[in-house]
Amino acid sequence: GIRGEVLVDLRTDEPELRFVTGRVLRDEATGRRLTIASTRWQGNRMLVRFDELPDRTAAEQVRGVRLATDVDPAQRPDDPEEYFDRQLVGLRAEAADGSTIGTVIAVLHLPEQDLLEVDSGTARHLIPFVIAIVPEIDLAGGRLRLAPVEGLLDYDAT
């Protein structure tokens, strides 16, 4: 926009917490810091104005930039059955019998459902992130347990 507003493609379930006036976001690639001056909704899309981007020309410079914010590591979503990606990545994925399958290396957000990408060392598996398949998540223990679903690990994403 002519006032330096930028359209933000949201990747958070909590925009009201992440996009507040005064919050500083950073460009993941360069580390450049941007301070939120104001936000407003335009339909179901968010427009954000940053102190450092006073006009349209300046706003054009951040096209395609991926912004991140620091979140307290102890913070959890309000719903006890929801998790932040950062809490899941790095967890040890275990079979129902307790044997190790691999490590969660990514959370993929697809239109149909979320998937956990698990690296076993020899293959990468895409696991639907639903309670019927991932019934147990132990953040303190650094692991999650998969239900015994026939054929679940018979394919790989490599």
PDB file of N, CA, C and O in Angstrom, residues 16-90:
ATOM      1  N   GLU A  16      -3.340 -12.720  16.873  1.00  0.00           N
ATOM      2  CA  GLU A  16      -3.611 -11.678  17.865  1.00  0.00           C
ATOM      3  C   GLU A  16      -2.519 -11.588  18.925  1.00  0.00           C
ATOM      4  O   GLU A  16      -2.348 -10.545  19.553  1.00  0.00           O
ATOM      5  N   LEU A  17      -1.743 -12.651  19.111  1.00  0.00           N
ATOM      6  CA  LEU A  17      -0.622 -12.631  20.043  1.00  0.00           C
ATOM      7  C   LEU A  17       0.689 -12.250  19.358  1.00  0.00           C
ATOM      8  O   LEU A  17       1.559 -11.633  19.962  1.00  0.00           O
ATOM      9  N   ARG A  18       0.854 -12.643  18.121  1.00  0.00           N
ATOM     10  CA  ARG A  18       2.117 -12.442  17.408  1.00  0.00           C
ATOM     11  C   ARG A  18       2.218 -11.087  16.711  1.00  0.00           C
ATOM     12  O   ARG A  18       3.303 -10.581  16.498  1.00  0.00           O
ATOM     13  N   PHE A  19       1.083 -10.509  16.325  1.00  0.00           N
ATOM     14  CA  PHE A  19       1.086  -9.259  15.565  1.00  0.00           C
ATOM     15  C   PHE A  19       0.438  -8.148  16.376  1.00  0.00           C
ATOM     16  O   PHE A  19      -0.693  -7.760  16.123  1.00  0.00           O
ATOM     17  N   VAL A  20       1.171  -7.654  17.352  1.00  0.00           N
ATOM     18  CA  VAL A  20       0.704  -6.551  18.184  1.00  0.00           C
ATOM     19  C   VAL A  20       1.637  -5.363  18.007  1.00  0.00           C
ATOM     20  O   VAL A  20       2.841  -5.523  17.743  1.00  0.00           O
ATOM     21  N   THR A  21       1.076  -4.187  18.143  1.00  0.00           N
ATOM     22  CA  THR A  21       1.867  -2.965  18.004  1.00  0.00           C
ATOM     23  C   THR A  21       3.061  -3.003  18.955  1.00  0.00           C
ATOM     24  O   THR A  21       2.919  -3.339  20.127  1.00  0.00           O
ATOM     25  N   GLY A  22       4.229  -2.700  18.403  1.00  0.00           N
ATOM     26  CA  GLY A  22       5.454  -2.672  19.191  1.00  0.00           C
ATOM     27  C   GLY A  22       6.268  -3.954  19.131  1.00  0.00           C
ATOM     28  O   GLY A  22       7.459  -3.953  19.463  1.00  0.00           O
ATOM     29  N   ARG A  23       5.668  -5.047  18.709  1.00  0.00           N
ATOM     30  CA  ARG A  23       6.413  -6.314  18.617  1.00  0.00           C
ATOM     31  C   ARG A  23       7.435  -6.215  17.491  1.00  0.00           C
ATOM     32  O   ARG A  23       7.162  -5.683  16.437  1.00  0.00           O
ATOM     33  N   VAL A  24       8.598  -6.763  17.732  1.00  0.00           N
ATOM     34  CA  VAL A  24       9.666  -6.760  16.740  1.00  0.00           C
ATOM     35  C   VAL A  24       9.732  -8.141  16.091  1.00  0.00           C
ATOM     36  O   VAL A  24       9.823  -9.154  16.775  1.00  0.00           O
ATOM     37  N   LEU A  25       9.665  -8.144  14.760  1.00  0.00           N
ATOM     38  CA  LEU A  25       9.826  -9.366  13.981  1.00  0.00           C
ATOM     39  C   LEU A  25      11.168  -9.289  13.273  1.00  0.00           C
ATOM     40  O   LEU A  25      11.712  -8.204  13.093  1.00  0.00           O
ATOM     41  N   ARG A  26      11.697 -10.430  12.872  1.00  0.00           N
ATOM     42  CA  ARG A  26      12.979 -10.420  12.169  1.00  0.00           C
ATOM     43  C   ARG A  26      12.875 -11.218  10.882  1.00  0.00           C
ATOM     44  O   ARG A  26      12.174 -12.222  10.806  1.00  0.00           O
ATOM     45  N   ASP A  27      13.605 -10.745   9.896  1.00  0.00           N
ATOM     46  CA  ASP A  27      13.735 -11.438   8.618  1.00  0.00           C
ATOM     47  C   ASP A  27      14.616 -12.653   8.898  1.00  0.00           C
ATOM     48  O   ASP A  27      15.754 -12.518   9.339  1.00  0.00           O
ATOM     49  N   GLU A  28      14.078 -13.857   8.659  1.00  0.00           N
ATOM     50  CA  GLU A  28      14.839 -15.072   8.958  1.00  0.00           C
ATOM     51  C   GLU A  28      16.127 -15.179   8.165  1.00  0.00           C
ATOM     52  O   GLU A  28      17.093 -15.766   8.627  1.00  0.00           O
ATOM     53  N   ALA A  29      16.155 -14.618   6.958  1.00  0.00           N
ATOM     54  CA  ALA A  29      17.340 -14.737   6.107  1.00  0.00           C
ATOM     55  C   ALA A  29      18.433 -13.750   6.487  1.00  0.00           C
ATOM     56  O   ALA A  29      19.609 -14.096   6.512  1.00  0.00           O
ATOM     57  N   THR A  30      18.058 -12.503   6.781  1.00  0.00           N
ATOM     58  CA  THR A  30      19.066 -11.465   7.000  1.00  0.00           C
ATOM     59  C   THR A  30      19.191 -11.010   8.445  1.00  0.00           C
ATOM     60  O   THR A  30      20.175 -10.361   8.797  1.00  0.00           O
ATOM     61  N   GLY A  31      18.184 -11.303   9.255  1.00  0.00           N
ATOM     62  CA  GLY A  31      18.199 -10.832  10.633  1.00  0.00           C
ATOM     63  C   GLY A  31      17.671  -9.417  10.790  1.00  0.00           C
ATOM     64  O   GLY A  31      17.578  -8.906  11.906  1.00  0.00           O
ATOM     65  N   ARG A  32      17.315  -8.758   9.682  1.00  0.00           N
ATOM     66  CA  ARG A  32      16.771  -7.395   9.750  1.00  0.00           C
ATOM     67  C   ARG A  32      15.549  -7.392  10.657  1.00  0.00           C
ATOM     68  O   ARG A  32      14.713  -8.272  10.613  1.00  0.00           O
ATOM     69  N   ARG A  33      15.452  -6.372  11.502  1.00  0.00           N
ATOM     70  CA  ARG A  33      14.369  -6.287  12.474  1.00  0.00           C
ATOM     71  C   ARG A  33      13.338  -5.270  12.013  1.00  0.00           C
ATOM     72  O   ARG A  33      13.698  -4.187  11.551  1.00  0.00           O
ATOM     73  N   LEU A  34      12.071  -5.628  12.165  1.00  0.00           N
ATOM     74  CA  LEU A  34      10.961  -4.763  11.785  1.00  0.00           C
ATOM     75  C   LEU A  34       9.994  -4.662  12.958  1.00  0.00           C
ATOM     76  O   LEU A  34       9.578  -5.682  13.513  1.00  0.00           O
ATOM     77  N   THR A  35       9.627  -3.421  13.307  1.00  0.00           N
ATOM     78  CA  THR A  35       8.746  -3.167  14.438  1.00  0.00           C
ATOM     79  C   THR A  35       7.331  -2.891  13.945  1.00  0.00           C
ATOM     80  O   THR A  35       7.125  -2.012  13.100  1.00  0.00           O
ATOM     81  N   ILE A  36       6.369  -3.610  14.474  1.00  0.00           N
ATOM     82  CA  ILE A  36       4.975  -3.440  14.049  1.00  0.00           C
ATOM     83  C   ILE A  36       4.449  -2.099  14.542  1.00  0.00           C
ATOM     84  O   ILE A  36       4.451  -1.807  15.743  1.00  0.00           O
ATOM     85  N   ALA A  37       3.995  -1.270  13.582  1.00  0.00           N
ATOM     86  CA  ALA A  37       3.396   0.027  13.914  1.00  0.00           C
ATOM     87  C   ALA A  37       1.879  -0.104  14.036  1.00  0.00           C
ATOM     88  O   ALA A  37       1.264   0.548  14.889  1.00  0.00           O
ATOM     89  N   SER A  38       1.277  -0.921  13.181  1.00  0.00           N
ATOM     90  CA  SER A  38      -0.171  -1.132  13.244  1.00  0.00           C
ATOM     91  C   SER A  38      -0.537  -2.361  12.424  1.00  0.00           C
ATOM     92  O   SER A  38       0.222  -2.803  11.568  1.00  0.00           O
ATOM     93  N   THR A  39      -1.707  -2.884  12.713  1.00  0.00           N
ATOM     94  CA  THR A  39      -2.252  -4.002  11.939  1.00  0.00           C
ATOM     95  C   THR A  39      -3.724  -3.741  11.699  1.00  0.00           C
ATOM     96  O   THR A  39      -4.374  -3.022  12.453  1.00  0.00           O
ATOM     97  N   ARG A  40      -4.210  -4.324  10.623  1.00  0.00           N
ATOM     98  CA  ARG A  40      -5.648  -4.282  10.376  1.00  0.00           C
ATOM     99  C   ARG A  40      -6.007  -5.440   9.472  1.00  0.00           C
ATOM    100  O   ARG A  40      -5.176  -5.943   8.721  1.00  0.00           O
ATOM    101  N   TRP A  41      -7.236  -5.874   9.607  1.00  0.00           N
ATOM    102  CA  TRP A  41      -7.721  -6.978   8.792  1.00  0.00           C
ATOM    103  C   TRP A  41      -8.404  -6.423   7.555  1.00  0.00           C
ATOM    104  O   TRP A  41      -9.118  -5.428   7.609  1.00  0.00           O
ATOM    105  N   GLN A  42      -8.156  -7.068   6.449  1.00  0.00           N
ATOM    106  CA  GLN A  42      -8.849  -6.770   5.199  1.00  0.00           C
ATOM    107  C   GLN A  42      -9.461  -8.100   4.766  1.00  0.00           C
ATOM    108  O   GLN A  42      -8.789  -8.947   4.174  1.00  0.00           O
ATOM    109  N   GLY A  43     -10.713  -8.301   5.141  1.00  0.00           N
ATOM    110  CA  GLY A  43     -11.333  -9.609   4.949  1.00  0.00           C
ATOM    111  C   GLY A  43     -10.647 -10.597   5.867  1.00  0.00           C
ATOM    112  O   GLY A  43     -10.544 -10.378   7.066  1.00  0.00           O
ATOM    113  N   ASN A  44     -10.139 -11.682   5.306  1.00  0.00           N
ATOM    114  CA  ASN A  44      -9.432 -12.671   6.124  1.00  0.00           C
ATOM    115  C   ASN A  44      -7.911 -12.547   5.990  1.00  0.00           C
ATOM    116  O   ASN A  44      -7.183 -13.442   6.343  1.00  0.00           O
ATOM    117  N   ARG A  45      -7.450 -11.414   5.482  1.00  0.00           N
ATOM    118  CA  ARG A  45      -6.012 -11.174   5.315  1.00  0.00           C
ATOM    119  C   ARG A  45      -5.575 -10.034   6.236  1.00  0.00           C
ATOM    120  O   ARG A  45      -6.341  -9.121   6.512  1.00  0.00           O
ATOM    121  N   MET A  46      -4.344 -10.109   6.698  1.00  0.00           N
ATOM    122  CA  MET A  46      -3.825  -9.084   7.596  1.00  0.00           C
ATOM    123  C   MET A  46      -2.879  -8.147   6.856  1.00  0.00           C
ATOM    124  O   MET A  46      -1.995  -8.590   6.125  1.00  0.00           O
ATOM    125  N   LEU A  47      -3.101  -6.852   7.074  1.00  0.00           N
ATOM    126  CA  LEU A  47      -2.187  -5.829   6.579  1.00  0.00           C
ATOM    127  C   LEU A  47      -1.413  -5.290   7.773  1.00  0.00           C
ATOM    128  O   LEU A  47      -1.992  -4.986   8.818  1.00  0.00           O
ATOM    129  N   VAL A  48      -0.099  -5.199   7.621  1.00  0.00           N
ATOM    130  CA  VAL A  48       0.766  -4.754   8.710  1.00  0.00           C
ATOM    131  C   VAL A  48       1.592  -3.577   8.219  1.00  0.00           C
ATOM    132  O   VAL A  48       2.110  -3.581   7.104  1.00  0.00           O
ATOM    133  N   ARG A  49       1.694  -2.560   9.072  1.00  0.00           N
ATOM    134  CA  ARG A  49       2.574  -1.427   8.797  1.00  0.00           C
ATOM    135  C   ARG A  49       3.709  -1.500   9.807  1.00  0.00           C
ATOM    136  O   ARG A  49       3.494  -1.707  11.001  1.00  0.00           O
ATOM    137  N   PHE A  50       4.942  -1.359   9.297  1.00  0.00           N
ATOM    138  CA  PHE A  50       6.136  -1.422  10.139  1.00  0.00           C
ATOM    139  C   PHE A  50       6.772  -0.039  10.234  1.00  0.00           C
ATOM    140  O   PHE A  50       6.787   0.716   9.258  1.00  0.00           O
ATOM    141  N   ASP A  51       7.323   0.287  11.398  1.00  0.00           N
ATOM    142  CA  ASP A  51       7.995   1.580  11.599  1.00  0.00           C
ATOM    143  C   ASP A  51       9.095   1.806  10.561  1.00  0.00           C
ATOM    144  O   ASP A  51       9.286   2.921  10.094  1.00  0.00           O
ATOM    145  N   GLU A  52       9.801   0.759  10.202  1.00  0.00           N
ATOM    146  CA  GLU A  52      10.952   0.870   9.305  1.00  0.00           C
ATOM    147  C   GLU A  52      10.571   0.949   7.825  1.00  0.00           C
ATOM    148  O   GLU A  52      11.441   1.124   6.974  1.00  0.00           O
ATOM    149  N   LEU A  53       9.297   0.809   7.509  1.00  0.00           N
ATOM    150  CA  LEU A  53       8.835   0.826   6.116  1.00  0.00           C
ATOM    151  C   LEU A  53       7.805   1.934   5.943  1.00  0.00           C
ATOM    152  O   LEU A  53       6.597   1.682   5.957  1.00  0.00           O
ATOM    153  N   PRO A  54       8.253   3.172   5.750  1.00  0.00           N
ATOM    154  CA  PRO A  54       7.337   4.315   5.756  1.00  0.00           C
ATOM    155  C   PRO A  54       6.482   4.483   4.500  1.00  0.00           C
ATOM    156  O   PRO A  54       5.502   5.215   4.523  1.00  0.00           O
ATOM    157  N   ASP A  55       6.862   3.822   3.402  1.00  0.00           N
ATOM    158  CA  ASP A  55       6.114   4.040   2.167  1.00  0.00           C
ATOM    159  C   ASP A  55       6.130   2.778   1.298  1.00  0.00           C
ATOM    160  O   ASP A  55       6.751   1.777   1.621  1.00  0.00           O
ATOM    161  N   ARG A  56       5.464   2.889   0.173  1.00  0.00           N
ATOM    162  CA  ARG A  56       5.328   1.753  -0.740  1.00  0.00           C
ATOM    163  C   ARG A  56       6.685   1.248  -1.242  1.00  0.00           C
ATOM    164  O   ARG A  56       6.909   0.039  -1.344  1.00  0.00           O
ATOM    165  N   THR A  57       7.585   2.154  -1.546  1.00  0.00           N
ATOM    166  CA  THR A  57       8.906   1.768  -2.048  1.00  0.00           C
ATOM    167  C   THR A  57       9.645   0.921  -1.020  1.00  0.00           C
ATOM    168  O   THR A  57      10.223  -0.116  -1.348  1.00  0.00           O
ATOM    169  N   ALA A  58       9.612   1.342   0.216  1.00  0.00           N
ATOM    170  CA  ALA A  58      10.278   0.589   1.283  1.00  0.00           C
ATOM    171  C   ALA A  58       9.590  -0.762   1.496  1.00  0.00           C
ATOM    172  O   ALA A  58      10.256  -1.782   1.702  1.00  0.00           O
ATOM    173  N   ALA A  59       8.268  -0.780   1.421  1.00  0.00           N
ATOM    174  CA  ALA A  59       7.520  -2.018   1.610  1.00  0.00           C
ATOM    175  C   ALA A  59       7.848  -3.039   0.522  1.00  0.00           C
ATOM    176  O   ALA A  59       7.897  -4.240   0.780  1.00  0.00           O
ATOM    177  N   GLU A  60       8.075  -2.580  -0.691  1.00  0.00           N
ATOM    178  CA  GLU A  60       8.422  -3.483  -1.803  1.00  0.00           C
ATOM    179  C   GLU A  60       9.708  -4.261  -1.517  1.00  0.00           C
ATOM    180  O   GLU A  60       9.895  -5.364  -2.014  1.00  0.00           O
ATOM    181  N   GLN A  61      10.595  -3.690  -0.720  1.00  0.00           N
ATOM    182  CA  GLN A  61      11.879  -4.338  -0.422  1.00  0.00           C
ATOM    183  C   GLN A  61      11.721  -5.607   0.415  1.00  0.00           C
ATOM    184  O   GLN A  61      12.638  -6.425   0.475  1.00  0.00           O
ATOM    185  N   VAL A  62      10.578  -5.775   1.063  1.00  0.00           N
ATOM    186  CA  VAL A  62      10.389  -6.953   1.912  1.00  0.00           C
ATOM    187  C   VAL A  62       9.447  -7.975   1.274  1.00  0.00           C
ATOM    188  O   VAL A  62       9.012  -8.919   1.943  1.00  0.00           O
ATOM    189  N   ARG A  63       9.168  -7.825  -0.003  1.00  0.00           N
ATOM    190  CA  ARG A  63       8.315  -8.800  -0.696  1.00  0.00           C
ATOM    191  C   ARG A  63       8.976 -10.179  -0.613  1.00  0.00           C
ATOM    192  O   ARG A  63      10.161 -10.345  -0.892  1.00  0.00           O
ATOM    193  N   GLY A  64       8.204 -11.170  -0.203  1.00  0.00           N
ATOM    194  CA  GLY A  64       8.698 -12.542  -0.129  1.00  0.00           C
ATOM    195  C   GLY A  64       9.536 -12.855   1.096  1.00  0.00           C
ATOM    196  O   GLY A  64      10.024 -13.972   1.233  1.00  0.00           O
ATOM    197  N   VAL A  65       9.706 -11.906   1.997  1.00  0.00           N
ATOM    198  CA  VAL A  65      10.510 -12.122   3.196  1.00  0.00           C
ATOM    199  C   VAL A  65       9.734 -12.978   4.190  1.00  0.00           C
ATOM    200  O   VAL A  65       8.528 -12.810   4.374  1.00  0.00           O
ATOM    201  N   ARG A  66      10.421 -13.903   4.828  1.00  0.00           N
ATOM    202  CA  ARG A  66       9.810 -14.727   5.865  1.00  0.00           C
ATOM    203  C   ARG A  66      10.171 -14.132   7.214  1.00  0.00           C
ATOM    204  O   ARG A  66      11.351 -14.027   7.563  1.00  0.00           O
ATOM    205  N   LEU A  67       9.147 -13.721   7.961  1.00  0.00           N
ATOM    206  CA  LEU A  67       9.353 -13.075   9.258  1.00  0.00           C
ATOM    207  C   LEU A  67       9.143 -14.062  10.394  1.00  0.00           C
ATOM    208  O   LEU A  67       8.299 -14.947  10.314  1.00  0.00           O
ATOM    209  N   ALA A  68       9.909 -13.882  11.448  1.00  0.00           N
ATOM    210  CA  ALA A  68       9.791 -14.737  12.630  1.00  0.00           C
ATOM    211  C   ALA A  68       9.798 -13.855  13.868  1.00  0.00           C
ATOM    212  O   ALA A  68      10.222 -12.697  13.824  1.00  0.00           O
ATOM    213  N   THR A  69       9.331 -14.404  14.956  1.00  0.00           N
ATOM    214  CA  THR A  69       9.368 -13.700  16.235  1.00  0.00           C
ATOM    215  C   THR A  69       9.857 -14.666  17.302  1.00  0.00           C
ATOM    216  O   THR A  69       9.709 -15.885  17.162  1.00  0.00           O
ATOM    217  N   ASP A  70      10.465 -14.140  18.327  1.00  0.00           N
ATOM    218  CA  ASP A  70      10.917 -14.972  19.431  1.00  0.00           C
ATOM    219  C   ASP A  70       9.733 -15.249  20.352  1.00  0.00           C
ATOM    220  O   ASP A  70       8.960 -14.350  20.674  1.00  0.00           O
ATOM    221  N   VAL A  71       9.594 -16.500  20.735  1.00  0.00           N
ATOM    222  CA  VAL A  71       8.513 -16.917  21.612  1.00  0.00           C
ATOM    223  C   VAL A  71       9.136 -17.619  22.808  1.00  0.00           C
ATOM    224  O   VAL A  71      10.076 -18.402  22.652  1.00  0.00           O
ATOM    225  N   ASP A  72       8.617 -17.353  23.988  1.00  0.00           N
ATOM    226  CA  ASP A  72       9.089 -18.001  25.201  1.00  0.00           C
ATOM    227  C   ASP A  72       9.013 -19.522  25.014  1.00  0.00           C
ATOM    228  O   ASP A  72       7.951 -20.060  24.687  1.00  0.00           O
ATOM    229  N   PRO A  73      10.126 -20.234  25.176  1.00  0.00           N
ATOM    230  CA  PRO A  73      10.127 -21.685  24.954  1.00  0.00           C
ATOM    231  C   PRO A  73       9.113 -22.430  25.823  1.00  0.00           C
ATOM    232  O   PRO A  73       8.653 -23.499  25.465  1.00  0.00           O
ATOM    233  N   ALA A  74       8.754 -21.872  26.964  1.00  0.00           N
ATOM    234  CA  ALA A  74       7.800 -22.529  27.852  1.00  0.00           C
ATOM    235  C   ALA A  74       6.347 -22.282  27.428  1.00  0.00           C
ATOM    236  O   ALA A  74       5.440 -22.942  27.917  1.00  0.00           O
ATOM    237  N   GLN A  75       6.132 -21.342  26.524  1.00  0.00           N
ATOM    238  CA  GLN A  75       4.774 -21.017  26.097  1.00  0.00           C
ATOM    239  C   GLN A  75       4.169 -22.167  25.317  1.00  0.00           C
ATOM    240  O   GLN A  75       4.832 -22.798  24.493  1.00  0.00           O
ATOM    241  N   ARG A  76       2.912 -22.449  25.600  1.00  0.00           N
ATOM    242  CA  ARG A  76       2.156 -23.510  24.925  1.00  0.00           C
ATOM    243  C   ARG A  76       0.860 -22.928  24.397  1.00  0.00           C
ATOM    244  O   ARG A  76       0.320 -21.983  24.968  1.00  0.00           O
ATOM    245  N   PRO A  77       0.325 -23.510  23.334  1.00  0.00           N
ATOM    246  CA  PRO A  77      -1.001 -23.087  22.886  1.00  0.00           C
ATOM    247  C   PRO A  77      -2.028 -23.335  23.990  1.00  0.00           C
ATOM    248  O   PRO A  77      -1.816 -24.174  24.873  1.00  0.00           O
ATOM    249  N   ASP A  78      -3.142 -22.617  23.932  1.00  0.00           N
ATOM    250  CA  ASP A  78      -4.181 -22.768  24.947  1.00  0.00           C
ATOM    251  C   ASP A  78      -4.781 -24.169  24.972  1.00  0.00           C
ATOM    252  O   ASP A  78      -5.080 -24.708  26.019  1.00  0.00           O
ATOM    253  N   ASP A  79      -4.960 -24.767  23.805  1.00  0.00           N
ATOM    254  CA  ASP A  79      -5.528 -26.102  23.706  1.00  0.00           C
ATOM    255  C   ASP A  79      -4.447 -27.131  24.055  1.00  0.00           C
ATOM    256  O   ASP A  79      -3.393 -27.169  23.417  1.00  0.00           O
ATOM    257  N   PRO A  80      -4.675 -27.975  25.058  1.00  0.00           N
ATOM    258  CA  PRO A  80      -3.641 -28.943  25.458  1.00  0.00           C
ATOM    259  C   PRO A  80      -3.305 -29.979  24.391  1.00  0.00           C
ATOM    260  O   PRO A  80      -2.299 -30.671  24.497  1.00  0.00           O
ATOM    261  N   GLU A  81      -4.135 -30.092  23.341  1.00  0.00           N
ATOM    262  CA  GLU A  81      -3.856 -31.039  22.268  1.00  0.00           C
ATOM    263  C   GLU A  81      -3.214 -30.368  21.061  1.00  0.00           C
ATOM    264  O   GLU A  81      -3.099 -30.976  20.002  1.00  0.00           O
ATOM    265  N   GLU A  82      -2.764 -29.123  21.215  1.00  0.00           N
ATOM    266  CA  GLU A  82      -2.069 -28.415  20.146  1.00  0.00           C
ATOM    267  C   GLU A  82      -0.621 -28.187  20.560  1.00  0.00           C
ATOM    268  O   GLU A  82      -0.310 -28.078  21.747  1.00  0.00           O
ATOM    269  N   TYR A  83       0.236 -28.091  19.541  1.00  0.00           N
ATOM    270  CA  TYR A  83       1.661 -27.901  19.780  1.00  0.00           C
ATOM    271  C   TYR A  83       2.214 -26.926  18.756  1.00  0.00           C
ATOM    272  O   TYR A  83       1.724 -26.844  17.634  1.00  0.00           O
ATOM    273  N   PHE A  84       3.252 -26.212  19.143  1.00  0.00           N
ATOM    274  CA  PHE A  84       3.984 -25.399  18.194  1.00  0.00           C
ATOM    275  C   PHE A  84       4.931 -26.322  17.432  1.00  0.00           C
ATOM    276  O   PHE A  84       5.433 -27.306  17.988  1.00  0.00           O
ATOM    277  N   ASP A  85       5.192 -25.999  16.173  1.00  0.00           N
ATOM    278  CA  ASP A  85       6.116 -26.804  15.367  1.00  0.00           C
ATOM    279  C   ASP A  85       7.440 -26.989  16.096  1.00  0.00           C
ATOM    280  O   ASP A  85       8.010 -28.082  16.100  1.00  0.00           O
ATOM    281  N   ARG A  86       7.947 -25.918  16.690  1.00  0.00           N
ATOM    282  CA  ARG A  86       9.256 -25.961  17.342  1.00  0.00           C
ATOM    283  C   ARG A  86       9.296 -26.956  18.497  1.00  0.00           C
ATOM    284  O   ARG A  86      10.353 -27.425  18.881  1.00  0.00           O
ATOM    285  N   GLN A  87       8.126 -27.292  19.053  1.00  0.00           N
ATOM    286  CA  GLN A  87       8.084 -28.272  20.131  1.00  0.00           C
ATOM    287  C   GLN A  87       8.150 -29.708  19.597  1.00  0.00           C
ATOM    288  O   GLN A  87       8.589 -30.607  20.303  1.00  0.00           O
ATOM    289  N   LEU A  88       7.723 -29.892  18.363  1.00  0.00           N
ATOM    290  CA  LEU A  88       7.672 -31.231  17.777  1.00  0.00           C
ATOM    291  C   LEU A  88       8.956 -31.608  17.051  1.00  0.00           C
ATOM    292  O   LEU A  88       9.390 -32.762  17.103  1.00  0.00           O
ATOM    293  N   VAL A  89       9.555 -30.621  16.378  1.00  0.00           N
ATOM    294  CA  VAL A  89      10.787 -30.891  15.636  1.00  0.00           C
ATOM    295  C   VAL A  89      11.886 -31.271  16.634  1.00  0.00           C
ATOM    296  O   VAL A  89      12.115 -30.583  17.620  1.00  0.00           O
ATOM    297  N   GLY A  90      12.514 -32.399  16.368  1.00  0.00           N
ATOM    298  CA  GLY A  90      13.565 -32.898  17.251  1.00  0.00           C
ATOM    299  C   GLY A  90      13.100 -34.020  18.166  1.00  0.00           C
ATOM    300  O   GLY A  90      13.937 -34.706  18.775  1.00  0.00           O
TER     301      GLY A  90
END
